[in-house]
Coordinates of C-alpha atoms in Angstrom, one line a residue:
X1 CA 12.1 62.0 -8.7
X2 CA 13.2 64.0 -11.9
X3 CA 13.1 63.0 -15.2
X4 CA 16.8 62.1 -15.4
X5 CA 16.6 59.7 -12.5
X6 CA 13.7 58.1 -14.5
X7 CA 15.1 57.5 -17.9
X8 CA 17.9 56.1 -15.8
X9 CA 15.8 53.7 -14.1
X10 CA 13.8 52.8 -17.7
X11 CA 17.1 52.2 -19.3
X12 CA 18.2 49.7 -16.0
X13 CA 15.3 47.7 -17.0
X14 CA 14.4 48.3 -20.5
X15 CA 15.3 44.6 -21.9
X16 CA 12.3 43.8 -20.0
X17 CA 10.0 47.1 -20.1
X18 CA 9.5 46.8 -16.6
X19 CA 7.6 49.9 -14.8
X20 CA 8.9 50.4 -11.3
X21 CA 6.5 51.3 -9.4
X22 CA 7.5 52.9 -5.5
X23 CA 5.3 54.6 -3.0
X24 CA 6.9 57.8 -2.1
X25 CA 5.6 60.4 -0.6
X26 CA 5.4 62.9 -3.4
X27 CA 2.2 60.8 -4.4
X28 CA 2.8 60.8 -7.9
X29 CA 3.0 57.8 -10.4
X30 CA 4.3 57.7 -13.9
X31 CA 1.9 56.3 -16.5
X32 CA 4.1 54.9 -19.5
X33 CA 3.1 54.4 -23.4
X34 CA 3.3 51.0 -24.7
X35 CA 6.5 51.5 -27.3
X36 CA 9.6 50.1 -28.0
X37 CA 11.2 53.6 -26.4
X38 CA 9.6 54.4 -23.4
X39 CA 9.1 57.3 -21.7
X40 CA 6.6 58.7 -19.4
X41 CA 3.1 60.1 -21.0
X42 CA 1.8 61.5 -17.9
X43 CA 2.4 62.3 -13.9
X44 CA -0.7 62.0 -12.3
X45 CA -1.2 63.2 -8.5
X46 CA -2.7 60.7 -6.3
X47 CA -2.7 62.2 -2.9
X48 CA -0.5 62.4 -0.1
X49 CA -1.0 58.9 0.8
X50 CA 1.6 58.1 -1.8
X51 CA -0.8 54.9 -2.8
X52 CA -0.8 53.8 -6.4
X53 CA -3.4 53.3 -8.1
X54 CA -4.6 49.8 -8.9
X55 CA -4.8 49.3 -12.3
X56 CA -4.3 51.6 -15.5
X57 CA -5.6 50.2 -18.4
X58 CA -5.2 51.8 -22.0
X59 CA -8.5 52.0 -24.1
X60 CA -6.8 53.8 -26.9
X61 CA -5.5 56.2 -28.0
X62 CA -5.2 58.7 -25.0
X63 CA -7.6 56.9 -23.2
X64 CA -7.7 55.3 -19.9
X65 CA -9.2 54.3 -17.0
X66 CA -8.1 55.1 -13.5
X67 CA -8.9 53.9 -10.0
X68 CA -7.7 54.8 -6.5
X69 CA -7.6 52.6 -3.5
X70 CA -7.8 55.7 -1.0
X71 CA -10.6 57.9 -2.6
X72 CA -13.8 57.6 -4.1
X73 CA -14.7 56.3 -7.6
X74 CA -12.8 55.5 -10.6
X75 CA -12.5 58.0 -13.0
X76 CA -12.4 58.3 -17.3
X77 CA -9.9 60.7 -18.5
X78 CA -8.9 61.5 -22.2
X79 CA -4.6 62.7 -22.5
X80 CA -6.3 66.5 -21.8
X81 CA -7.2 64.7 -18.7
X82 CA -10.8 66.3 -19.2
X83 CA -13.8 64.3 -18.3
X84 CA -14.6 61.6 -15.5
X85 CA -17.2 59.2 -14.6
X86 CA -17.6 59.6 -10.3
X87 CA -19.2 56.8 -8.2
X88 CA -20.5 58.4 -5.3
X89 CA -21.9 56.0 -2.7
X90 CA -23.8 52.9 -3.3
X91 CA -25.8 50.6 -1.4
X92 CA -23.9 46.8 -0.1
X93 CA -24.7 43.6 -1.7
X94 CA -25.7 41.8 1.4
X95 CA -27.4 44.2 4.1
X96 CA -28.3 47.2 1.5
X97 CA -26.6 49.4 3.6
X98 CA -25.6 52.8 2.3
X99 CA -22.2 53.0 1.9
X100 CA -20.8 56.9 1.1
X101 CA -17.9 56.3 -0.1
X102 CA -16.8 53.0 -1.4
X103 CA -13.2 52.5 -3.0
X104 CA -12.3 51.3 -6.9
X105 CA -10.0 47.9 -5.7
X106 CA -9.4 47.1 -9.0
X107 CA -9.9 47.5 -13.0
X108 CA -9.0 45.1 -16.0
X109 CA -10.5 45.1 -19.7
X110 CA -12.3 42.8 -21.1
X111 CA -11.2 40.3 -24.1
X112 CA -14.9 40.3 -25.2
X113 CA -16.4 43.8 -25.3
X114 CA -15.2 47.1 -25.2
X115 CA -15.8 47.2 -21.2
X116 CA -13.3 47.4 -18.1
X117 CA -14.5 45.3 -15.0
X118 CA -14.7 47.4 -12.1
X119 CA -14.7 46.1 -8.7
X120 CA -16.2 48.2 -6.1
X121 CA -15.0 47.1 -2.8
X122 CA -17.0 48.1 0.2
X123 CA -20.3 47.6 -1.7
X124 CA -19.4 44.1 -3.5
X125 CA -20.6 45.4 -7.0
X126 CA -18.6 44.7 -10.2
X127 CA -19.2 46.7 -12.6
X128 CA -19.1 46.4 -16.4
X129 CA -18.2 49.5 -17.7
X130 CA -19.3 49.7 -21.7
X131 CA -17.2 52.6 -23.1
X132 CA -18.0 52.3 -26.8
X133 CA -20.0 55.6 -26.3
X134 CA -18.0 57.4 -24.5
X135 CA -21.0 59.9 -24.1
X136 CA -23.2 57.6 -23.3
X137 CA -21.4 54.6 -20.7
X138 CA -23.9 51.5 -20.0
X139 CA -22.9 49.8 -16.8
X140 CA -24.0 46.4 -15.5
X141 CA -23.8 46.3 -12.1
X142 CA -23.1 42.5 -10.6
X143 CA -23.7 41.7 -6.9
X144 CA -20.7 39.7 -5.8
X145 CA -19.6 39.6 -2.4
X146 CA -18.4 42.9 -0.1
X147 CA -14.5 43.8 0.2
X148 CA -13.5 42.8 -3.8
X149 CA -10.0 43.1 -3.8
X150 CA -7.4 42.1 -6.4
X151 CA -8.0 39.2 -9.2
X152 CA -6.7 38.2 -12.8
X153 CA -8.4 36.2 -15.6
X154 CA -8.6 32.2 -16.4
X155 CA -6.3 31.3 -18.9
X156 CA -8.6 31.4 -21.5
X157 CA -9.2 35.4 -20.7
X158 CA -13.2 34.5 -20.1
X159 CA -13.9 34.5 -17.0
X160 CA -12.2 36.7 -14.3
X161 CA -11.9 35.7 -10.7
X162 CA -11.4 38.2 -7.8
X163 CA -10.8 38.2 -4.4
X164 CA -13.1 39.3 -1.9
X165 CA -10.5 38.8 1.0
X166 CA -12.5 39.8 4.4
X167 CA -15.2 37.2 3.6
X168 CA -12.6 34.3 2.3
X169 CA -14.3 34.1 -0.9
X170 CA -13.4 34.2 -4.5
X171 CA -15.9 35.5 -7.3
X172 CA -16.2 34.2 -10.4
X173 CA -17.0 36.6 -13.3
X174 CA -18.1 35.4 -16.9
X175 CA -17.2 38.3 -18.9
X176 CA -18.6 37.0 -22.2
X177 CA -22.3 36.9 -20.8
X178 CA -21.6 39.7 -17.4
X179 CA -22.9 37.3 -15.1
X180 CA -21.8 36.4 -12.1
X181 CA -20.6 32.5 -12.4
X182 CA -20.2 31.4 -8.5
X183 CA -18.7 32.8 -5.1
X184 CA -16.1 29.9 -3.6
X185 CA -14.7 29.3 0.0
X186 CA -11.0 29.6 0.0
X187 CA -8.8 30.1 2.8
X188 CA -8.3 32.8 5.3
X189 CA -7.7 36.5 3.4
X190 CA -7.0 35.3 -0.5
X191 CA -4.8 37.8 -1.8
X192 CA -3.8 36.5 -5.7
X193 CA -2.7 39.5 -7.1
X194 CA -3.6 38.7 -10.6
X195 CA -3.6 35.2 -9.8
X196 CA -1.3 32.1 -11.6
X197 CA -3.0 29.9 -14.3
X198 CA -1.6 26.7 -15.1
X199 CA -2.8 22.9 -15.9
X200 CA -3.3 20.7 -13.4
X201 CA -2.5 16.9 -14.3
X202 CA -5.7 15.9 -12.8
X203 CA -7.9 18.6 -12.8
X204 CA -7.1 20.5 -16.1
X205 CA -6.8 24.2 -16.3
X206 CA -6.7 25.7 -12.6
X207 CA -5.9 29.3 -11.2
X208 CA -4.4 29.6 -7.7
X209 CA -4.6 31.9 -5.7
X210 CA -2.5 32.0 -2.0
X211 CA -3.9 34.0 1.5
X212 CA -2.8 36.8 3.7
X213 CA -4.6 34.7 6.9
X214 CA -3.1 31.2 6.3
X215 CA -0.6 29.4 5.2
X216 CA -2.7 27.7 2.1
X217 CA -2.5 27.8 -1.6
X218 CA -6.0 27.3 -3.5
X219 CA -6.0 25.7 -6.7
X220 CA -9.5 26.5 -8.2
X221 CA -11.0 24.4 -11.3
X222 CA -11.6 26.9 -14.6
X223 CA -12.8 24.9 -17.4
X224 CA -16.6 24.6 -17.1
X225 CA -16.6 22.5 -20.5
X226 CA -13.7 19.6 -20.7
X227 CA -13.3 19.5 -16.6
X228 CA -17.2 20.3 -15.5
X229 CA -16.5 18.2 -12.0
X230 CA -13.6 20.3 -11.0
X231 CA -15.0 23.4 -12.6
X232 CA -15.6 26.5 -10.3
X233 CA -14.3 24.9 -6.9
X234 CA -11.2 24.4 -4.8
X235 CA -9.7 21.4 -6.4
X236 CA -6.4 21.0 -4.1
X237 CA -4.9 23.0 -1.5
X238 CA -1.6 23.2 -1.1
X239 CA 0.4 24.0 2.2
X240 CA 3.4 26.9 1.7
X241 CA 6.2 28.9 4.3
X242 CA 2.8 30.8 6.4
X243 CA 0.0 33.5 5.9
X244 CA 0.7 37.1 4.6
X245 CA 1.2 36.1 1.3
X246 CA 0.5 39.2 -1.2
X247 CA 1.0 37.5 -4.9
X248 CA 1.5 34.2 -6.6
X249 CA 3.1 34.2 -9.7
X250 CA 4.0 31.0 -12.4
X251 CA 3.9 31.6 -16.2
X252 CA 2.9 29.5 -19.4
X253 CA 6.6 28.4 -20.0
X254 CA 7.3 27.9 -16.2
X255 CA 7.4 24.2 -14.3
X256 CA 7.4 27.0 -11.2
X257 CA 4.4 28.3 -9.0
X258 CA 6.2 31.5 -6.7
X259 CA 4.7 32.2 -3.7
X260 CA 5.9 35.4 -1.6
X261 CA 4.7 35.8 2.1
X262 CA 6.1 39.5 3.1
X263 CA 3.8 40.4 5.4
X264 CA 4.7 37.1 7.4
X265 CA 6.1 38.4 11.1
X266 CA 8.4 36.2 11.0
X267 CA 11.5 37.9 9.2
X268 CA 12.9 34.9 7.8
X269 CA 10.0 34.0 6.0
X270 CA 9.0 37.7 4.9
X271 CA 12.4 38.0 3.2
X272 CA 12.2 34.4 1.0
X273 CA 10.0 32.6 -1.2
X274 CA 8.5 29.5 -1.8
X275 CA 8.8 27.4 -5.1
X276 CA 6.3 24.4 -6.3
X277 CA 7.1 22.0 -8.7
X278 CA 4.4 22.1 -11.0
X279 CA 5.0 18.7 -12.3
X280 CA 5.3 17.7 -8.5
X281 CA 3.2 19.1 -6.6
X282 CA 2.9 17.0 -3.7
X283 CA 6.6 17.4 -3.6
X284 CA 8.3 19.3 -0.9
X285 CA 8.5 23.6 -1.7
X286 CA 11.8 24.8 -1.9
X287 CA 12.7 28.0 -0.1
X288 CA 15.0 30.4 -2.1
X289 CA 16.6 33.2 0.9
X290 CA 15.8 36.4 -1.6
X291 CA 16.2 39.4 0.9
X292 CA 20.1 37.5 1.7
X293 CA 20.8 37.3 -2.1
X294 CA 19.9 41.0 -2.3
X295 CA 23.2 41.9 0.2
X296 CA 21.4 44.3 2.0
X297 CA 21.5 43.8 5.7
X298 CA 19.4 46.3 7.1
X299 CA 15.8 45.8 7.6
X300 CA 13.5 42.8 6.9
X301 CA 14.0 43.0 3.5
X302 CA 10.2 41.7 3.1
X303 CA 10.2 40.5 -0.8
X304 CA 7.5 41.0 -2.5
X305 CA 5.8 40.6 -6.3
X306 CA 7.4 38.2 -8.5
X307 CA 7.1 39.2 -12.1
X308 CA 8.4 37.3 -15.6
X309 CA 9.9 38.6 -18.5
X310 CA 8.4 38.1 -21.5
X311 CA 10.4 35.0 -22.6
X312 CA 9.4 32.9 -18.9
X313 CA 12.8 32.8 -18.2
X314 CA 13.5 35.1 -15.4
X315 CA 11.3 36.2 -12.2
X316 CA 12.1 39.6 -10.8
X317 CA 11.4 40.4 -7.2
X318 CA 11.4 43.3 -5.0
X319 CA 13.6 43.6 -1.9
X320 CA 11.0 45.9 0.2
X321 CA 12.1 47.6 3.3
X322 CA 11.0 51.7 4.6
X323 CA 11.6 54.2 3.2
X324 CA 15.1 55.7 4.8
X325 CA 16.2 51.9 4.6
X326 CA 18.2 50.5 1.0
X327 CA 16.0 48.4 -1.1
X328 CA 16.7 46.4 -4.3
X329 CA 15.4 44.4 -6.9
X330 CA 16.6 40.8 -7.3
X331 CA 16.1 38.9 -10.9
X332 CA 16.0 35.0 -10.3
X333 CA 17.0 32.3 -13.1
X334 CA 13.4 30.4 -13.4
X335 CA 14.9 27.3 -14.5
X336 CA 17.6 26.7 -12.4
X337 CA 16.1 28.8 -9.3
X338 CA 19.8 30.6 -9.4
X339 CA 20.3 34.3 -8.5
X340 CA 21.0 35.9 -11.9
X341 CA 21.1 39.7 -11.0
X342 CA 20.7 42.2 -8.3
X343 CA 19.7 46.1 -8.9
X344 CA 20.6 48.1 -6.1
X345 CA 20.0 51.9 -6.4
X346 CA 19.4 54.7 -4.3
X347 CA 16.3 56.1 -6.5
X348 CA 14.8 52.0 -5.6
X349 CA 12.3 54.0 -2.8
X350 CA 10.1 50.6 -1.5
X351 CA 10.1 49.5 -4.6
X352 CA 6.9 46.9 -4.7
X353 CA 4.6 46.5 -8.1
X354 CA 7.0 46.1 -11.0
X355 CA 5.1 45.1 -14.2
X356 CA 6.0 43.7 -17.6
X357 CA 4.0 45.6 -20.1
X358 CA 3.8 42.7 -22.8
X359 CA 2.3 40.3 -20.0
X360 CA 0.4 42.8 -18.2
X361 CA -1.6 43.5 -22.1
X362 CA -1.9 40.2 -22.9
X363 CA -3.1 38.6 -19.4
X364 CA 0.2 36.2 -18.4
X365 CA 0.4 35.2 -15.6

């Protein structure tokens, strides 16, 4: 893709400074700068795998933090790219086997020290990267539970859960302290993505993650000091469209909790999406058909990753299908659960992540 084709695709979505992301199999991804003109700071190779990385997260200036899901370790770079910290092998949490080459599943930063949280996923180790020396790193290492996955932070940005999807757990992180808090039972494969916060009516603050193995939604307690009873537990579950979800998705001006199921073999529920009332939530979902909205009639048209604009107001979602096959991205209305806009283009390649920067910095979801 040539630099034309992406300030074409920047200015398509620049009301929202949305970063496309698309696996292709050039392997490259395009890491932005956070201004009100964007344009790409750097092309990074990632392998011929063509798989993003999991998380980029900006220290400051011209730092970053970089982790692959194929490939060893996570790596520091400065803008000359010169530098890196490698994790080599590292023993599991549970048998203390030696693993050689466990995988970086995902990175945020921290709200209360100058430290990324690193999940290591074969090993079950979360580690607490300290970067104010940049000479000198200090890493905790937590024991958590093998195969971390994805994961996003309470809504108070304190503690930050993550999925450890092969052993139907969630871990609990407190990020203040770098301690683990507790490792809950969910369902079958919890795949969050980052997660949706929101307040329950009966059990305060929750964050709910849905599964790739089962149809279930788990709402899970987060405020240890108003709600201690419900704190740290599955509170409610709640029954969507079927298993291989990939990402749930409300935000703080919502009544809406979006739940996608792609990876569903059935093709009419891997092209739609489910819709809670949050106000309701023992009422009925509502299934919005976002593959037919797209008009593309090739393919399963699995949809995928529903992502707000800044203002709450819209949801965007991606219209996934192969690579030789037309793809799209489809913007719903939040309120009225309306199709608003469709962007169909031939540089969409399997269009999946797309990420708003301002609630990607400031933890919305």
């Amino acid at each position: 893709m040539g630099r034309k084709s992406r300030a074409v695709i920047f200015r398509l979505l620049r009301l929202f400074l949305y970063v496309a992301l698309s696996i292709e199999k050039t392997g490259y991804y395009s890491m932005p700068l956070w201004k009100k003109k964007q344009k790409v700071a750097a092309q990074e190779p990632i392998g011929n795998d063509g798989v993003t990385p999991s998380e980029r997260t900006l220290i400051g200036p011209g730092w970053h933090l970089k982790g692959r899901i194929y490939g060893k370790g996570q790596v520091v770079l400065q803008s000359t790219f010169e530098g890196e910290l490698d994790i080599q092998g590292g023993m599991t949490v549970d048998t203390q086997e030696f693993h050689p080459e466990p995988r970086v599943a995902a990175i945020v930063a921290s709200h209360y020290h100058p430290e990324f949280v690193v999940n290591v996923k074969e090993t079950g180790k979360i580690l607490m990267v300290n970067y104010s020396d940049i000479k000198n790193l200090k890493i905790t290492s937590i024991d958590a539970e093998r195969f971390l996955h994805d994961g996003g932070f309470d809504s108070t940005g304190r503690y930050f859960l993550v999925a450890a999807n092969a052993r139907n757990k969630v871990a609990v992180v407190d990020t203040k302290k770098n301690a683990l808090v507790k490792l809950i039972e969910t369902g079958i494969k919890p795949h969050p993505g980052r997660g949706a916060n929101f307040v329950h009516p009966k059990f305060g603050p929750v964050w709910a993650t849905s599964h790739l193995g089962d149809e279930t939604i788990a709402l899970i307690g987060t405020d240890p000091v108003k709600h201690p009873k419900s704190a740290w537990k599955v509170v409610q579950t709640l029954e969507g469209q079927g298993g291989g979800s990939l990402f749930i998705k409300t935000h703080p001006k919502s009544n809406n909790l979006w739940v996608d199921t792609p990876l569903n073999p059935e093709a009419e529920i891997a092209s739609s999406v489910a819709v809670f009332d949050l106000k309701n939530l023992d009422k009925e979902y509502e299934v919005l058909p976002i593959g037919e909205w797209s008009g593309i009639t090739e393919g399963v048209r699995r949809v995928v990753q529903g992502e707000y604009n800044k203002q709450g107001t819209e949801i965007w979602f991606s219209v996934w299908n192969s690579k030789n096959q037309q793809s799209a991205i489809v913007i719903v209305d939040d309120k009225t659960r309306k199709l608003k806009k469709v962007i169909r283009d031939k540089r969409l390649v399997t269009p999946t992540g797309k990420f708003n920067v301002f609630n990607t910095r400031n933890d919305v979801y």
